Amino acid sequence: MKYLRWIALLTAAFLLTACAAKEEPPAFDETAFLEEIKPNVECLNQCELELFGAEVDVDTTYYGVYESEEAYDNGEGTVAKLYLPGEEEQVASYFEDPTMSSYYKVSNFQTNAEVRDSLWNHLSDAVIDEVFHDDFLEYEGALYLRRGSRGYGAVTIDLDSLKFVEQKNDRYYVTVDYLLFEEYDETMLLEFENRDGHWILSDKEKYV
């Protein structure tokens, strides 16, 4: 009987030790985490560049016209037609865009909703609402990237500057440098959370 009690005690001790070992969470690997969230930061960089992950045919440039000056609405109106250089006579009765903005066809998305869904794989709704405002033109079943007279691509993110800061409850924080014309401009604090097994950039703010 003593032998059986001894076996029972050893078995119980083994099970308790095994359970304790199983419940102990693995050590957090900062290097691995930074590598895992790089696609999220690259997605954010695409938003800062106002490309949003679009694959664009830059070799073919379209221009837009409006039904009237009123329809143009200081650039807030809806484009009535797109045309290629050499087709000006076909749109002579329309109001010409004073900015002569250029449009480039997107090959991997057809609607702004598809772009938003793609961003949702890496960014939270709050971040998407901040950086994306249906920026593409939907025209005759296709999507077009618009480029106006102002500068684009001045603000970029230095992916090599990613640094882990801290963990608070279920949120993880890193810093990253923003560049203006490839020179340091400011540092941003990025917040991450885990959504169904993959990381989501849930918030961003200036790091002080």
Tab-separated table of C-alpha atoms in Angstrom:
chain	number	residue	atom	x	y	z
A	1	MET	CA	0.000	0.000	0.000
A	2	LYS	CA	2.846	2.379	0.867
A	3	TYR	CA	4.369	1.639	-2.530
A	4	LEU	CA	1.085	2.478	-4.292
A	5	ARG	CA	0.702	5.718	-2.307
A	6	TRP	CA	4.274	6.660	-3.268
A	7	ILE	CA	3.516	6.046	-6.941
A	8	ALA	CA	0.331	8.115	-6.666
A	9	LEU	CA	2.235	11.019	-5.033
A	10	LEU	CA	4.922	10.933	-7.717
A	11	THR	CA	2.293	10.873	-10.453
A	12	ALA	CA	0.455	13.828	-8.939
A	13	ALA	CA	3.692	15.789	-8.591
A	14	PHE	CA	4.589	15.044	-12.209
A	15	LEU	CA	1.189	16.207	-13.456
A	16	LEU	CA	1.375	19.435	-11.432
A	17	THR	CA	4.860	20.148	-12.779
A	18	ALA	CA	3.755	19.432	-16.337
A	19	CYS	CA	0.715	21.714	-16.016
A	20	ALA	CA	2.822	24.516	-14.551
A	21	ALA	CA	5.319	24.202	-17.364
A	22	LYS	CA	2.519	24.199	-19.942
A	23	GLU	CA	0.916	27.352	-18.541
A	24	GLU	CA	4.172	29.330	-18.536
A	25	PRO	CA	4.088	31.675	-21.560
A	26	PRO	CA	7.062	31.682	-23.935
A	27	ALA	CA	9.568	34.487	-23.620
A	28	PHE	CA	8.798	37.492	-25.839
A	29	ASP	CA	11.207	37.763	-28.767
A	30	GLU	CA	11.590	41.459	-29.693
A	31	THR	CA	13.591	40.730	-32.841
A	32	ALA	CA	11.032	38.245	-34.142
A	33	PHE	CA	8.181	40.634	-33.314
A	34	LEU	CA	9.778	43.506	-35.244
A	35	GLU	CA	10.221	41.220	-38.228
A	36	GLU	CA	6.585	40.077	-38.036
A	37	ILE	CA	5.163	43.617	-38.016
A	38	LYS	CA	7.271	44.892	-40.932
A	39	PRO	CA	4.460	44.160	-43.447
A	40	ASN	CA	2.144	46.339	-41.336
A	41	VAL	CA	4.615	49.222	-41.331
A	42	GLU	CA	5.240	48.773	-45.051
A	43	CYS	CA	1.461	49.023	-45.544
A	44	LEU	CA	1.411	52.242	-43.525
A	45	ASN	CA	4.273	53.562	-45.652
A	46	GLN	CA	2.221	52.806	-48.778
A	47	CYS	CA	-0.542	54.929	-47.274
A	48	GLU	CA	1.843	57.802	-46.541
A	49	LEU	CA	2.930	57.614	-50.191
A	50	GLU	CA	-0.778	57.647	-51.175
A	51	LEU	CA	-0.324	54.445	-53.181
A	52	PHE	CA	-2.163	52.123	-50.769
A	53	GLY	CA	-0.660	48.993	-52.285
A	54	ALA	CA	-1.920	49.744	-55.803
A	55	GLU	CA	-0.085	48.370	-58.820
A	56	VAL	CA	-0.187	51.169	-61.378
A	57	ASP	CA	0.493	51.437	-65.101
A	58	VAL	CA	2.601	54.614	-65.117
A	59	ASP	CA	3.340	54.329	-68.837
A	60	THR	CA	-0.197	55.340	-69.842
A	61	THR	CA	-1.497	58.707	-68.640
A	62	TYR	CA	-5.159	59.690	-68.720
A	63	TYR	CA	-6.701	63.118	-68.098
A	64	GLY	CA	-10.135	63.992	-66.770
A	65	VAL	CA	-12.920	66.376	-67.730
A	66	TYR	CA	-16.155	67.395	-66.019
A	67	GLU	CA	-19.697	68.034	-67.208
A	68	SER	CA	-19.359	71.727	-66.285
A	69	GLU	CA	-17.435	74.132	-64.070
A	70	GLU	CA	-20.159	73.720	-61.453
A	71	ALA	CA	-19.711	69.944	-61.629
A	72	TYR	CA	-15.964	70.434	-61.172
A	73	ASP	CA	-16.742	72.029	-57.778
A	74	ASN	CA	-13.177	73.214	-57.122
A	75	GLY	CA	-11.848	69.692	-57.632
A	76	GLU	CA	-14.397	68.012	-55.382
A	77	GLY	CA	-16.716	66.946	-58.190
A	78	THR	CA	-16.963	63.697	-60.130
A	79	VAL	CA	-14.967	63.180	-63.314
A	80	ALA	CA	-17.284	62.718	-66.292
A	81	LYS	CA	-14.775	61.239	-68.742
A	82	LEU	CA	-11.183	60.133	-68.933
A	83	TYR	CA	-9.266	60.591	-72.161
A	84	LEU	CA	-5.834	59.926	-73.584
A	85	PRO	CA	-3.520	62.525	-75.135
A	86	GLY	CA	-4.658	63.032	-78.711
A	87	GLU	CA	-8.347	62.588	-77.854
A	88	GLU	CA	-8.954	66.214	-76.857
A	89	GLU	CA	-11.510	66.802	-79.637
A	90	GLN	CA	-13.712	64.041	-78.237
A	91	VAL	CA	-14.113	65.920	-74.933
A	92	ALA	CA	-14.070	69.492	-76.256
A	93	SER	CA	-17.606	70.160	-74.968
A	94	TYR	CA	-16.680	69.275	-71.384
A	95	PHE	CA	-15.069	71.419	-68.697
A	96	GLU	CA	-11.326	70.821	-68.619
A	97	ASP	CA	-9.669	70.134	-65.270
A	98	PRO	CA	-7.709	73.348	-64.494
A	99	THR	CA	-5.062	71.339	-62.624
A	100	MET	CA	-4.596	68.877	-65.512
A	101	SER	CA	-4.353	66.054	-62.982
A	102	SER	CA	-3.075	62.741	-64.318
A	103	TYR	CA	-4.776	59.366	-63.882
A	104	TYR	CA	-3.130	55.944	-64.001
A	105	LYS	CA	-4.979	52.649	-64.246
A	106	VAL	CA	-4.710	50.271	-61.277
A	107	SER	CA	-4.334	46.591	-62.122
A	108	ASN	CA	-4.824	44.842	-58.771
A	109	PHE	CA	-7.972	46.612	-57.498
A	110	GLN	CA	-11.243	47.639	-59.140
A	111	THR	CA	-12.925	49.606	-56.347
A	112	ASN	CA	-12.023	51.703	-53.326
A	113	ALA	CA	-13.752	49.077	-51.194
A	114	GLU	CA	-11.253	46.466	-52.382
A	115	VAL	CA	-8.390	48.761	-51.401
A	116	ARG	CA	-9.900	49.254	-47.955
A	117	ASP	CA	-10.323	45.500	-47.490
A	118	SER	CA	-6.661	45.004	-48.381
A	119	LEU	CA	-5.551	47.615	-45.859
A	120	TRP	CA	-7.689	45.918	-43.204
A	121	ASN	CA	-5.290	42.953	-43.288
A	122	HIS	CA	-2.649	45.165	-41.661
A	123	LEU	CA	-4.346	48.256	-40.195
A	124	SER	CA	-7.226	48.872	-37.813
A	125	ASP	CA	-10.400	50.651	-38.932
A	126	ALA	CA	-9.313	53.750	-37.003
A	127	VAL	CA	-5.959	53.967	-38.803
A	128	ILE	CA	-7.568	53.272	-42.191
A	129	ASP	CA	-10.124	56.043	-41.599
A	130	GLU	CA	-7.232	58.394	-40.838
A	131	VAL	CA	-5.083	57.626	-43.882
A	132	PHE	CA	-7.499	56.463	-46.613
A	133	HIS	CA	-10.469	58.425	-47.946
A	134	ASP	CA	-11.489	56.542	-51.111
A	135	ASP	CA	-8.563	58.236	-52.826
A	136	PHE	CA	-8.949	56.448	-56.169
A	137	LEU	CA	-11.230	57.289	-59.068
A	138	GLU	CA	-13.716	54.550	-59.940
A	139	TYR	CA	-14.448	54.826	-63.646
A	140	GLU	CA	-16.203	52.380	-65.974
A	141	GLY	CA	-15.451	49.316	-63.851
A	142	ALA	CA	-11.807	50.178	-63.259
A	143	LEU	CA	-9.794	52.067	-60.671
A	144	TYR	CA	-7.438	54.968	-61.342
A	145	LEU	CA	-4.749	56.599	-59.226
A	146	ARG	CA	-4.856	60.390	-59.357
A	147	ARG	CA	-1.803	62.615	-59.282
A	148	GLY	CA	-2.322	66.366	-59.179
A	149	SER	CA	-0.036	69.363	-59.238
A	150	ARG	CA	1.140	69.046	-55.635
A	151	GLY	CA	4.126	66.960	-54.605
A	152	TYR	CA	3.816	63.262	-53.741
A	153	GLY	CA	6.172	60.898	-51.971
A	154	ALA	CA	7.811	63.538	-49.787
A	155	VAL	CA	6.913	61.694	-46.566
A	156	THR	CA	8.257	58.171	-46.130
A	157	ILE	CA	8.912	55.763	-43.265
A	158	ASP	CA	12.386	54.509	-42.375
A	159	LEU	CA	11.738	50.799	-41.831
A	160	ASP	CA	15.273	50.298	-40.518
A	161	SER	CA	14.499	52.615	-37.582
A	162	LEU	CA	11.881	50.284	-36.022
A	163	LYS	CA	12.479	49.889	-32.275
A	164	PHE	CA	10.506	47.983	-29.654
A	165	VAL	CA	9.383	50.202	-26.757
A	166	GLU	CA	7.146	48.239	-24.389
A	167	GLN	CA	4.226	45.909	-23.846
A	168	LYS	CA	1.115	47.006	-21.939
A	169	ASN	CA	-1.464	44.296	-21.342
A	170	ASP	CA	-2.307	42.999	-24.825
A	171	ARG	CA	-0.825	45.979	-26.722
A	172	TYR	CA	2.710	46.290	-28.057
A	173	TYR	CA	4.457	49.552	-28.898
A	174	VAL	CA	7.277	50.438	-31.278
A	175	THR	CA	8.772	53.651	-32.593
A	176	VAL	CA	9.646	54.423	-36.189
A	177	ASP	CA	11.169	57.473	-37.872
A	178	TYR	CA	9.333	59.498	-40.496
A	179	LEU	CA	11.421	61.125	-43.220
A	180	LEU	CA	10.703	64.300	-45.175
A	181	PHE	CA	12.550	64.341	-48.502
A	182	GLU	CA	14.693	61.476	-47.123
A	183	GLU	CA	15.760	63.512	-44.069
A	184	TYR	CA	14.627	62.817	-40.490
A	185	ASP	CA	11.413	64.670	-39.640
A	186	GLU	CA	9.765	63.072	-36.573
A	187	THR	CA	9.325	59.847	-34.626
A	188	MET	CA	5.978	58.081	-34.419
A	189	LEU	CA	4.719	55.648	-31.781
A	190	LEU	CA	2.869	52.690	-33.295
A	191	GLU	CA	0.506	50.452	-31.329
A	192	PHE	CA	-0.064	46.809	-32.260
A	193	GLU	CA	-2.532	44.170	-31.189
A	194	ASN	CA	-3.017	40.558	-32.197
A	195	ARG	CA	-6.132	39.834	-34.258
A	196	ASP	CA	-6.890	36.146	-34.785
A	197	GLY	CA	-3.235	35.165	-34.812
A	198	HIS	CA	-1.745	38.026	-36.809
A	199	TRP	CA	-0.645	41.550	-35.962
A	200	ILE	CA	-2.693	44.684	-36.619
A	201	LEU	CA	-1.403	48.248	-36.404
A	202	SER	CA	-4.144	49.638	-34.203
A	203	ASP	CA	-3.043	53.244	-33.562
A	204	LYS	CA	-0.308	55.774	-34.268
A	205	GLU	CA	0.695	59.063	-32.706
A	206	LYS	CA	3.666	61.380	-32.479
A	207	TYR	CA	6.277	60.102	-30.029
A	208	VAL	CA	7.370	62.644	-27.447
